[in-house]
Coordinates of C-alpha atoms in Angstrom, one line a residue:
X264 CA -31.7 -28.2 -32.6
X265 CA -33.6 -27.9 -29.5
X266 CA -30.3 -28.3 -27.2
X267 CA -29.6 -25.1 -29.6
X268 CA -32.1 -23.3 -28.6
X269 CA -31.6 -24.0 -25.4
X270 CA -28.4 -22.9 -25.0
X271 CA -29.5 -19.8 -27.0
X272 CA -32.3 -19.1 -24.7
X273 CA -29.9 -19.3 -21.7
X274 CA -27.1 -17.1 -23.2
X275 CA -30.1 -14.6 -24.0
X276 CA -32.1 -15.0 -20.7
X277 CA -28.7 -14.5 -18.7
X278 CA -27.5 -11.4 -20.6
X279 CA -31.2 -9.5 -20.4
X280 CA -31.1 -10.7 -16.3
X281 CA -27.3 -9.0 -16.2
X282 CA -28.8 -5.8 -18.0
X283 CA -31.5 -5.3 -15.5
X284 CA -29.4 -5.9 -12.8
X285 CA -26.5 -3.3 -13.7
X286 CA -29.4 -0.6 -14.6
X287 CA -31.2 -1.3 -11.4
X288 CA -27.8 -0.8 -9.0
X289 CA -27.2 2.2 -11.6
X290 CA -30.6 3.5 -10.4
X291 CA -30.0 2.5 -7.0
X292 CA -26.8 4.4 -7.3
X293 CA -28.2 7.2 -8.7
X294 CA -30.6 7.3 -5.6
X295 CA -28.0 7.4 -3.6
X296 CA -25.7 10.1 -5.2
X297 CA -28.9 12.9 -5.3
X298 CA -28.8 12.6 -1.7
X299 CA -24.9 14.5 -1.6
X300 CA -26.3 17.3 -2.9
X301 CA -23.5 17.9 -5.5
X302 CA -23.6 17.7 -9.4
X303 CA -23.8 14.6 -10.5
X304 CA -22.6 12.6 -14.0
X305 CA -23.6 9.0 -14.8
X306 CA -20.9 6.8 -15.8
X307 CA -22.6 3.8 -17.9
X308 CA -19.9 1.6 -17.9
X309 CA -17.6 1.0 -14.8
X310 CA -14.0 2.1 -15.8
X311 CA -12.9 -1.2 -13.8
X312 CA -15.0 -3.6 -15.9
X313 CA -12.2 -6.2 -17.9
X314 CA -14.2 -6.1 -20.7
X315 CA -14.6 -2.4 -20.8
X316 CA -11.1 -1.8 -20.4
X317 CA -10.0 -3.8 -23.2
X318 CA -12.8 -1.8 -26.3
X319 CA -14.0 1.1 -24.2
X320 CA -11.4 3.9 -26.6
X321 CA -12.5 2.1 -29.6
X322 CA -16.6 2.3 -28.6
X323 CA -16.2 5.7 -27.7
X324 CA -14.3 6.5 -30.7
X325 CA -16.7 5.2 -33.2
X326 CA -20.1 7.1 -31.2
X327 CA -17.7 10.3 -31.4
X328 CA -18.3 10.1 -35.1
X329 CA -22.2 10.1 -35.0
X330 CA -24.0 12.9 -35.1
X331 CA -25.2 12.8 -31.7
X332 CA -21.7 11.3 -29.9
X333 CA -20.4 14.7 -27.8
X334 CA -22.7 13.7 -24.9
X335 CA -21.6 12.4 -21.4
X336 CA -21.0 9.6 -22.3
X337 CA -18.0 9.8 -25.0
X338 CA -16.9 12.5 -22.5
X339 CA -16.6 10.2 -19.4
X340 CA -16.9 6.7 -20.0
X341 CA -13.4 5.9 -21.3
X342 CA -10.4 5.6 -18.7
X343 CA -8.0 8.8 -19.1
X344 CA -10.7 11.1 -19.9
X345 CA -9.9 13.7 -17.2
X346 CA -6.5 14.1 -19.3
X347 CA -8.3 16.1 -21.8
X348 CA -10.8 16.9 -19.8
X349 CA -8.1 18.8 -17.2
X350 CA -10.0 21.2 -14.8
X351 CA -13.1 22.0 -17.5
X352 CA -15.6 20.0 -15.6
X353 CA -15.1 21.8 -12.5
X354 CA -15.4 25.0 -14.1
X355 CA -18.5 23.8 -15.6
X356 CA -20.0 22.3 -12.3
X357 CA -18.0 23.4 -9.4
X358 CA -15.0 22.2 -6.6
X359 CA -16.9 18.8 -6.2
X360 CA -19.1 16.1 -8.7
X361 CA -19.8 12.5 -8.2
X362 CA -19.8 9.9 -11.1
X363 CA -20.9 6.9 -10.2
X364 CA -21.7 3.8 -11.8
X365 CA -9.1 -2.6 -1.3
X366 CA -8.0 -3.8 1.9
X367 CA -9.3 -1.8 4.7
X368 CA -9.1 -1.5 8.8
X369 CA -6.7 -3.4 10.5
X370 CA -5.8 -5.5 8.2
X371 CA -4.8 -2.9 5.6
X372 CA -2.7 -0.8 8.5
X373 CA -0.4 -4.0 9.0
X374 CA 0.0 -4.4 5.2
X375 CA 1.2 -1.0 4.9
X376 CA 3.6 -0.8 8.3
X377 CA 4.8 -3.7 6.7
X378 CA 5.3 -2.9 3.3
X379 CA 6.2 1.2 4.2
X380 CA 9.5 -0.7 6.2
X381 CA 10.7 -2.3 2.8
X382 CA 11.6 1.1 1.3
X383 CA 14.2 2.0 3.4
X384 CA 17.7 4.4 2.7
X385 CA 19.4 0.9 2.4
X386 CA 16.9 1.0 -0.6
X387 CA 17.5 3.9 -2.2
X388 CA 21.3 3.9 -1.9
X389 CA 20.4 0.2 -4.5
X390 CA 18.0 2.6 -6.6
X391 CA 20.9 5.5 -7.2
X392 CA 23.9 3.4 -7.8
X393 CA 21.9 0.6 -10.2
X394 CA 19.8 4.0 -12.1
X395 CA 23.4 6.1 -12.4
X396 CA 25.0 3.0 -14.0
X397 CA 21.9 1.9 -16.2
X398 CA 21.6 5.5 -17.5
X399 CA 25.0 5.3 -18.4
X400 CA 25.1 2.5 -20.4
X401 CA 21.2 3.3 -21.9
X402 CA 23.1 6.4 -23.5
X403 CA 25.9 5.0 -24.7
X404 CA 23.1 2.7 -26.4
X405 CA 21.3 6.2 -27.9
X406 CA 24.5 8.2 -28.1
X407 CA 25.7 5.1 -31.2
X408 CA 22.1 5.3 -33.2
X409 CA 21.7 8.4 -35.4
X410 CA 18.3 8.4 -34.3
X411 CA 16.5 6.4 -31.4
X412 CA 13.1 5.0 -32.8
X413 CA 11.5 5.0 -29.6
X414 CA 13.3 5.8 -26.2
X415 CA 9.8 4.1 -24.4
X416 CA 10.9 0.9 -25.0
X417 CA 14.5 1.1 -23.3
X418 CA 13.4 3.4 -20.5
X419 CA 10.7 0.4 -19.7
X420 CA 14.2 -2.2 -20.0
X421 CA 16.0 0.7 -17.5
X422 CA 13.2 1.0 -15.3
X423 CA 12.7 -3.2 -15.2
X424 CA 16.0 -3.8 -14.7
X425 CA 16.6 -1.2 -11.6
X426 CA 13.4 -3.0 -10.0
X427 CA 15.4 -6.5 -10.5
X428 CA 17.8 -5.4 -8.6
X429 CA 16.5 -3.1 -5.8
X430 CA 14.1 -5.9 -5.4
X431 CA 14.9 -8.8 -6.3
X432 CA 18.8 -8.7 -5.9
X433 CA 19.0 -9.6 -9.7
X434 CA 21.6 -7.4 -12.2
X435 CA 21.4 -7.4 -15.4
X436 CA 23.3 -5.5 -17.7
X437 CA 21.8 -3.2 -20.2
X438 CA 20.4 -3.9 -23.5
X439 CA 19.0 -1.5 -26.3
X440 CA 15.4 -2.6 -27.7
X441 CA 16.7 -3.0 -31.5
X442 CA 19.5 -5.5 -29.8
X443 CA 16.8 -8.0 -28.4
X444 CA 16.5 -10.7 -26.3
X445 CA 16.9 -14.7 -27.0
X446 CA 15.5 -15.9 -23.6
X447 CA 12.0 -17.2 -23.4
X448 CA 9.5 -15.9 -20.6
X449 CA 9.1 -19.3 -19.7
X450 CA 12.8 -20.0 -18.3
X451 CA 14.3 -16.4 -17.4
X452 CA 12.8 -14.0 -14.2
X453 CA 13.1 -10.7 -15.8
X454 CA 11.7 -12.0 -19.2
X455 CA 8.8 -13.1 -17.5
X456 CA 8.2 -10.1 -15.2
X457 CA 8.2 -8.0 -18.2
X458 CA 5.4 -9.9 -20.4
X459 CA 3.8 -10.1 -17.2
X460 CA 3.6 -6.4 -16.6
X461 CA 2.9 -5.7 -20.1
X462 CA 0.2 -7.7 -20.3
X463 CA -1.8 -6.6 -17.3
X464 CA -4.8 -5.9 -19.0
X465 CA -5.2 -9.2 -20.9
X466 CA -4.3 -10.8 -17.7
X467 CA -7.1 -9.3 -15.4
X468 CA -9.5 -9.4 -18.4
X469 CA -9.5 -13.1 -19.3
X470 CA -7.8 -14.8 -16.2
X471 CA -4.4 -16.5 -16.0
X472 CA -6.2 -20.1 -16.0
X473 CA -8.3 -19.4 -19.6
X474 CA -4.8 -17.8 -21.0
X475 CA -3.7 -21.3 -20.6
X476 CA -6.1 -22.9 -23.1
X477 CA -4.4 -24.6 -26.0
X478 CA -7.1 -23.4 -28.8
X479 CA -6.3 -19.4 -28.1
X480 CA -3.0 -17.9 -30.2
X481 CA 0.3 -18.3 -29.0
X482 CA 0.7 -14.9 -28.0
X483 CA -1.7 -15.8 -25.1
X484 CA -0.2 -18.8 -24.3
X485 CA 3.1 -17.1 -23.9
X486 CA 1.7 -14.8 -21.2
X487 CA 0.3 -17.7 -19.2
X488 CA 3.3 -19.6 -19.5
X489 CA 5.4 -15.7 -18.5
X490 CA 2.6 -15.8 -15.2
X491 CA 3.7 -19.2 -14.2
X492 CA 7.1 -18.7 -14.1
X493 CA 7.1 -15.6 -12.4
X494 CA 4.9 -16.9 -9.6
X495 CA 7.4 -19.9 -9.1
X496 CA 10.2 -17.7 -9.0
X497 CA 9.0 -15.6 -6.5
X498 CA 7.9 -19.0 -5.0
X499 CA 11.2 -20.1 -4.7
X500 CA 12.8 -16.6 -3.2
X501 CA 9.8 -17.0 -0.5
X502 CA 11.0 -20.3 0.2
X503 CA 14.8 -19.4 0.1
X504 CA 14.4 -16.9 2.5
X505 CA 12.0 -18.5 4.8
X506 CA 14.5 -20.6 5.4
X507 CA 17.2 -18.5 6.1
X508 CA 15.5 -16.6 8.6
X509 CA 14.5 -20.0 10.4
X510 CA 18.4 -20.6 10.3
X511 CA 19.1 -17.6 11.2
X512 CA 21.4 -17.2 8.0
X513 CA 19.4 -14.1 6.2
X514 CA 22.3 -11.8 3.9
X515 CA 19.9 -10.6 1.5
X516 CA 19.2 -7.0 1.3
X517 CA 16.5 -6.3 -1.3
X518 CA 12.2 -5.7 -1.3
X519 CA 11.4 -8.7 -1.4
X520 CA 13.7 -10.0 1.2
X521 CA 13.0 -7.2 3.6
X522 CA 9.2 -7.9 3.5
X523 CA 9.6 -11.3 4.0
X524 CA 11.7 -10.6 6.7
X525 CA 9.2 -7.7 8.0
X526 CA 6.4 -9.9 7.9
X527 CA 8.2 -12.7 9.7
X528 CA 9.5 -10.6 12.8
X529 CA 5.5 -8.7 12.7
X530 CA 4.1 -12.4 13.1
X531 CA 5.9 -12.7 16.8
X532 CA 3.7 -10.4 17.9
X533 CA 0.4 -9.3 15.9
X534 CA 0.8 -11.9 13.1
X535 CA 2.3 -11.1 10.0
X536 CA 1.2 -11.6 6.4
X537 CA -0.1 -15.0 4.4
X538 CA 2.1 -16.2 1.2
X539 CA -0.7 -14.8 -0.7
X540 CA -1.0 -11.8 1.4
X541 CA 2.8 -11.2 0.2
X542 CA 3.0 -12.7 -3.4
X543 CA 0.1 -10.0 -3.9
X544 CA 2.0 -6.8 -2.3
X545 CA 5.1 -8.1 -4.3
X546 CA 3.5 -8.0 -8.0
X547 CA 1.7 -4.4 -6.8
X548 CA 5.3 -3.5 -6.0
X549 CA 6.7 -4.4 -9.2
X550 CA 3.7 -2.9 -10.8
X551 CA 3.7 0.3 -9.3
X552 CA 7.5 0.3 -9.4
X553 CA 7.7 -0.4 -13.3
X554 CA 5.6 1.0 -15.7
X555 CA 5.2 4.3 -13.1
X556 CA 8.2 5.3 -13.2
X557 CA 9.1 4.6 -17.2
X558 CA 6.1 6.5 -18.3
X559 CA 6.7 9.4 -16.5
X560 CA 10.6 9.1 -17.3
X561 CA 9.5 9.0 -21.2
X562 CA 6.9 11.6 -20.6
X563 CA 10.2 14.1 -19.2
X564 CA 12.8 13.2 -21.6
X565 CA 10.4 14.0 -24.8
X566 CA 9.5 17.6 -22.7
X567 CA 13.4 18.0 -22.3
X568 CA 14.1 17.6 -26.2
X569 CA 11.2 19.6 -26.9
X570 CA 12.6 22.3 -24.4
X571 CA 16.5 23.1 -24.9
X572 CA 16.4 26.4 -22.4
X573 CA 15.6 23.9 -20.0
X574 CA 18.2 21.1 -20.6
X575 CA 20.5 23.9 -20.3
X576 CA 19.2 24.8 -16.9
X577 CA 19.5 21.1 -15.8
X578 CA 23.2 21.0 -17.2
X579 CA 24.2 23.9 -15.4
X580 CA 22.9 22.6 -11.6
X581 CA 24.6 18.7 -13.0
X582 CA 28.2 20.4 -13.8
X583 CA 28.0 22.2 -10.3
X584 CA 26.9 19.9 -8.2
X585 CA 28.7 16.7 -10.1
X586 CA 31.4 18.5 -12.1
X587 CA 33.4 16.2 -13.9
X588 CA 33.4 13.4 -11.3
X589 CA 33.2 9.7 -12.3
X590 CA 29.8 7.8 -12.3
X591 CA 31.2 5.7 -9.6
X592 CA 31.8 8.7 -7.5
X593 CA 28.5 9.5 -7.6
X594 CA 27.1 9.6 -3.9
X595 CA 23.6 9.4 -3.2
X596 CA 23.7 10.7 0.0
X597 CA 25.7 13.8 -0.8
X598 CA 24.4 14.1 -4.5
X599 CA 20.8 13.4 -4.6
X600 CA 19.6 16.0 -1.9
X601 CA 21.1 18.8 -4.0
X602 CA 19.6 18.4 -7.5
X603 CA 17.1 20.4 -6.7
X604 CA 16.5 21.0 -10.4
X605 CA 16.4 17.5 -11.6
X606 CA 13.8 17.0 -8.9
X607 CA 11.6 20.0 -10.4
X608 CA 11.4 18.2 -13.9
X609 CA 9.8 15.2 -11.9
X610 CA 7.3 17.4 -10.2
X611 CA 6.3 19.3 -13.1
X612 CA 5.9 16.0 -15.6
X613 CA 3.9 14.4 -12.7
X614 CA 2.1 17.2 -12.1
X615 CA 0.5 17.2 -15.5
X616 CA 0.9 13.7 -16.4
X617 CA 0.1 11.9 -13.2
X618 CA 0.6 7.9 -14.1
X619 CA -2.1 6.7 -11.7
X620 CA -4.9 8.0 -9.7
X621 CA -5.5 6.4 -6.2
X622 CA -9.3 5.9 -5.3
X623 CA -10.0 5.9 -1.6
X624 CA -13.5 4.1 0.1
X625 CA -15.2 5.4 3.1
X626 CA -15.9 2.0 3.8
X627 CA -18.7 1.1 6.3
X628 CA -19.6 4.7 7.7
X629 CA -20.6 7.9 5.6
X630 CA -17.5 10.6 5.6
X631 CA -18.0 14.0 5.5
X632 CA -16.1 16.4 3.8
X633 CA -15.9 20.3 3.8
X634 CA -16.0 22.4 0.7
X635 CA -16.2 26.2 1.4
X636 CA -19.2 27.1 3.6
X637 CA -21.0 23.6 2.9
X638 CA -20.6 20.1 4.2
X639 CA -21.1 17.2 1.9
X640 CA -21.9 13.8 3.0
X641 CA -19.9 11.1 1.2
X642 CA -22.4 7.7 1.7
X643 CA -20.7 4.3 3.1
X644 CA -19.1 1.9 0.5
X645 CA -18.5 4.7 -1.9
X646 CA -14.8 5.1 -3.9
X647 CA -13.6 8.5 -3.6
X648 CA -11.5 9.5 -6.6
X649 CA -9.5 12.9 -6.2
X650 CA -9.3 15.2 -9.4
X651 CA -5.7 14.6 -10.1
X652 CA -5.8 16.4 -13.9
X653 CA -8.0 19.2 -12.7
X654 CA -6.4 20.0 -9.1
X655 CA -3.0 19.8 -11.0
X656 CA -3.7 21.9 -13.6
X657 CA -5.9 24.7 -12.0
X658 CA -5.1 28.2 -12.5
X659 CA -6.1 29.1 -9.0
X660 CA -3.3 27.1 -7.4
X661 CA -1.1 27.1 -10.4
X662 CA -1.7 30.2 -12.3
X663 CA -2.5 31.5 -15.8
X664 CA 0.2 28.8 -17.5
X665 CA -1.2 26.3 -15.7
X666 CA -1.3 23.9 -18.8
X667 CA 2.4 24.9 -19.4
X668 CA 5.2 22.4 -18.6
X669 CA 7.8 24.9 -17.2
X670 CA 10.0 22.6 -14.0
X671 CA 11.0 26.1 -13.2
X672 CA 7.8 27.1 -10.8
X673 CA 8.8 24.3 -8.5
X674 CA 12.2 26.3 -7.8
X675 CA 12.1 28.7 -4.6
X676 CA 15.2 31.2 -3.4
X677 CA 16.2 31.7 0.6
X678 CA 17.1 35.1 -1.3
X679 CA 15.4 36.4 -4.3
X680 CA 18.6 38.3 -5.4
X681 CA 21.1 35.1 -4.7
X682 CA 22.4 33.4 -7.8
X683 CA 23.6 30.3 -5.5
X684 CA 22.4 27.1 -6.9
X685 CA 22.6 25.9 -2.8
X686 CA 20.1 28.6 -2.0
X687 CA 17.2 27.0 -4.4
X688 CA 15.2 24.4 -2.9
X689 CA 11.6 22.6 -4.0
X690 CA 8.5 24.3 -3.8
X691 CA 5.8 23.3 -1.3
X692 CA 2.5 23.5 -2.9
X693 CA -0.6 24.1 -0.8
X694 CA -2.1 20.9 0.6
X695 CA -4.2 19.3 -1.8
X696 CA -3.2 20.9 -4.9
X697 CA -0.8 18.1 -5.6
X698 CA -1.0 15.0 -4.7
X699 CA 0.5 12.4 -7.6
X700 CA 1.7 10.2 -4.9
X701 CA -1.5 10.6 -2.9
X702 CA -1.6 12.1 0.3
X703 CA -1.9 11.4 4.0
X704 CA -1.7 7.6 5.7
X705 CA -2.3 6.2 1.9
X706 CA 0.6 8.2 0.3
X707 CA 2.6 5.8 -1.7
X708 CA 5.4 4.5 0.1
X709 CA 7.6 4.2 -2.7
X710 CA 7.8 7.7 -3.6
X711 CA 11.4 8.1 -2.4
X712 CA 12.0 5.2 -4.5
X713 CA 10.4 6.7 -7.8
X714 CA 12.5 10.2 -6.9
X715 CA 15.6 8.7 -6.6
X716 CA 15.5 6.5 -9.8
X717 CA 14.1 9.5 -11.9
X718 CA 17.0 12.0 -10.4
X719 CA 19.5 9.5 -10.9
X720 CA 18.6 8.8 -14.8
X721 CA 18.1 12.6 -15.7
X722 CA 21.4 13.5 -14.1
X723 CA 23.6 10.2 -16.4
X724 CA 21.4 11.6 -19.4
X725 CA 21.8 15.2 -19.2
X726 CA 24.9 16.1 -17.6
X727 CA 27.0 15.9 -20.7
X728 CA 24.1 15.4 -23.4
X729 CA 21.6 17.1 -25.0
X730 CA 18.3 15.4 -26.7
X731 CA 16.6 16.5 -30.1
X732 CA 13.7 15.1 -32.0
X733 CA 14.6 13.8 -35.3
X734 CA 13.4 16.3 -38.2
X735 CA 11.4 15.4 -40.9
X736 CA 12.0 16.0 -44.6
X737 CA 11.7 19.8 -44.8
X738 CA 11.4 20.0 -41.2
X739 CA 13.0 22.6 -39.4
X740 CA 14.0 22.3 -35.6
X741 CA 11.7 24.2 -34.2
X742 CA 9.1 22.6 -35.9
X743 CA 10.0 19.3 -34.6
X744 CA 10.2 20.9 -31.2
X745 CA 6.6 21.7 -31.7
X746 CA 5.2 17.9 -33.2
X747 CA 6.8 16.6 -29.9
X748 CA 4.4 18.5 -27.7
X749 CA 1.5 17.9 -29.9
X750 CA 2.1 14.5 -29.6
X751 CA 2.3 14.2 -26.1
X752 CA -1.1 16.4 -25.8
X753 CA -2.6 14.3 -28.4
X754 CA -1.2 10.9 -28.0
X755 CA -1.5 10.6 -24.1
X756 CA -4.2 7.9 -22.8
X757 CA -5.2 5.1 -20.1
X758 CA -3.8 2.0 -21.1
X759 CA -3.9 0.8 -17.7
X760 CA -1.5 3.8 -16.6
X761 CA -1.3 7.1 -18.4
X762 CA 1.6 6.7 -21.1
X763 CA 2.0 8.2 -24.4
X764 CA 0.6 5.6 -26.5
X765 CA 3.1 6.3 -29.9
X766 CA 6.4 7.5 -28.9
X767 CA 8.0 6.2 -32.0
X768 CA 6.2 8.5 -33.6
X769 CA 8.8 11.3 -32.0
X770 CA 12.2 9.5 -32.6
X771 CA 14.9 11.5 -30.8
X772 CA 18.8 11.7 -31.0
X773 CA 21.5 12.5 -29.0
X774 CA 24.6 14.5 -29.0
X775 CA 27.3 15.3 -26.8
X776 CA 27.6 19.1 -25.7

């Protein structure tokens, strides 16, 4: 009893001594934040705490149901709040707030020279030809179902499967959800890669080490066993080509290759990265790359069913520009740069649906920053978070239909009375109003990449095909048209990127034009 008690007394004497230390660096915080001079809303809970991450929708949703739960904090302390929130807060308060509850300096700039010179042309020419074929066979998939449950789930296997290849160098040919897989996490890369990524937030929560623990379910076990094998994969292809490159005997074009291969030739002169330094900027790769990408590809294709007019449009730009050529004539270089309109979907579904936000630091000096007539200073140490939902969505740099999803906005003319699909090209918003891929020396480098894959599926999917959601017993079309975009207003949240959290809730199906 008394080692009990003891251990009671510890557990209790540690939590009260954690309490008092978060609300005294909240305070401290606070302190801090009145001295910016701007609005200010206190965040209770950090959005990056494990725990938080794993209850903090449920918490809030059960205080929303009290009679005293539309306060701050169900407003602001769950991650994907500025979704529904859009520009509202900075009408309410004004162009800048602080809420307050990554590699830097030097070291940071080589990581990025050397991770920028991975995405490359060679690159995207391996994105085009692997998304154009993928597409292909992901609607022949669709085209045989009368309805498709769920296109998230395959557009996740398409977007997986162009990452194997662009970088790993690994092909693997197309298979629908419903058709499944035999191959265990344990013994096959891509299995692995995939439980890995979908199990990010269990991952960072608990630890790869405590996943391991033979008492927890199998489910965890499975995604420590998918962790290790992944690691000694990429282990191995560090190895492989670390070799090579001593031997002089490197063929290999893919990511991974090229930045072990850019770190190697950066350590003859200013020293290149560790094999943690690289393992680390491969899984962000893969990260970024993956669930990115499919999100915002499932986000555009349940806006396109919803929205025939503008299939239509897309179909007429695809038959010009590709006519009734083969897949395999397809030419990135010549192709790409002139689906102009394809590009616009990508803008617009990014644009209100931006996947992930990119916080900045000011590091170890204060920053100042101009808004208007007045000059704000931003303290050292602090994480600067843009508004990505309210900047995207603001009627002043977007207009009245601001909250609209309409691809056409991004389309400018050389001539306003030219009907020549070569005279369009893509708008070029004013600086700062959009910024999915951030901006500046931080801008992600793989936004070619994320272009290219995203033009390169729309244009297999839509060229010949149209997309309509499944209708309901006494449905009519329309209707169905209009439960799609209530779902994806309703059903959008943070899981660790922005997604639509039920798409099987909006099964679609496909016909041929």
């Amino acid at each position: 009893m008394s080692l009990f008690r003891l251990l009671l007394v510890t557990s209790l004497s540690s939590a009260i001594a954690w309490i008092v230390y978060s609300w005294v660096c909240l305070l401290l915080n606070y302190l801090k934040a009145r001295k910016v001079g701007v609005p200010i809303r206190i965040i209770l809970i950090s959005h990056g705490n494990p725990f938080w991450i794993l209850v903090d929708r449920k918490v809030v949703s059960f205080f929303k149901k009290l009679p005293f739960g539309n306060g701050n904090f169900t407003r602001y302390n769950w991650r994907g709040w500025e979704v529904e929130d859009r520009y509202r807060s900075h009408l309410e308060m004004g162009d800048v707030y602080m809420q307050f509850c990554q590699v830097e300096g030097p070291q940071w700039k080589q990581q990025r020279k050397i991770t920028s010179s991975c995405f490359n042309e060679q690159t995207n020419e391996i994105v085009w030809s692997e998304s154009v074929s993928l597409a292909n066979d992901m609607l022949r998939y669709w085209a045989s179902k009368e309805s498709v449950r769920s296109v998230a789930d395959d557009v996740r296997t398409f977007s997986l499967h162009v990452l194997s290849k662009a970088g790993f160098g690994k092909s693997y040919k197309f298979h629908g959800h419903d058709e499944g897989s035999a191959t265990s996490p344990a013994t096959s890369y891509k299995e692995s890669l995939k439980v890995v990524l979908e199990n990010c937030i269990l991952i960072m929560a608990l630890g790869t080490e405590f996943l391991s623990k033979p008492w927890l379910p199998q489910r965890f076990r499975m995604v420590h066993q998918a962790c290790v094998s992944f690691q000694n994969y990429m282990t191995k292809v560090y190895e492989d080509e670390k070799r090579a490159l001593e031997d002089e005997n490197s063929v290999h074009r893919n990511i991974m290759t090229s930045l072990i291969r850019a770190s190697h030739e950066e350590a003859l002169t200013s020293g290149g990265l560790t094999e943690k330094e690289v393992y680390g900027n491969l899984f962000v790769l893969n990260f970024a790359g993956h669930d990115t990408t499919a999100n915002t590809l499932t986000y555009a294709i349940m806006f396109l069913a919803a929205n025939p007019a503008v299939q239509d449009w897309l179909s007429e730009e695809l038959h010009h520009v590709l006519g009734d050529r083969q897949l395999d004539e397809w030419k990135y270089g010549s192709d790409f740069p002139r689906l102009k309109r394809c590009l616009a979907v990508l803008m617009e579904t990014v644009r209100l649906y931006t996947p992930v936000p990119v916080a900045k630091w000011t590091e170890n000096s204060a920053q100042t920053l101009q808004v208007g007539d007045k000059t704000i200073t931003i303290p050292p140490e602090t994480m600067v978070i843009p508004s990505y939902a309210a900047v995207h969505t603001h009627p002043r740099y977007w207009g009245p239909d601001a909250l609209a999803w309409r691809p056409s906005r991004w389309i400018t003319k050389s001539s306003a009375n030219s009907n020549s699909f070569d005279d369009e090209d893509i708008l070029n918003p004013q600086r700062g109003a959009f910024i999915p891929w951030s901006e500046g020396e931080r801008s992600c480098p793989g936004k070619k990449f994320s272009q290219v894959e995203f033009v390169a599926a729309i244009a297999g999917l839509f060229r010949d095909w149209k997309a309509e959601p499944t209708r309901q017993k006494g449905e009519t079309l329309e209707g169905a048209r209009a439960r799609v975009l209530e779902l994806i207003e309703k059903d959008s949240a943070q899981a660790l990127l922005l997604r639509i959290l039920h798409p099987e809730r909006a099964p679609l199906v496909w016909r041929r034009r």
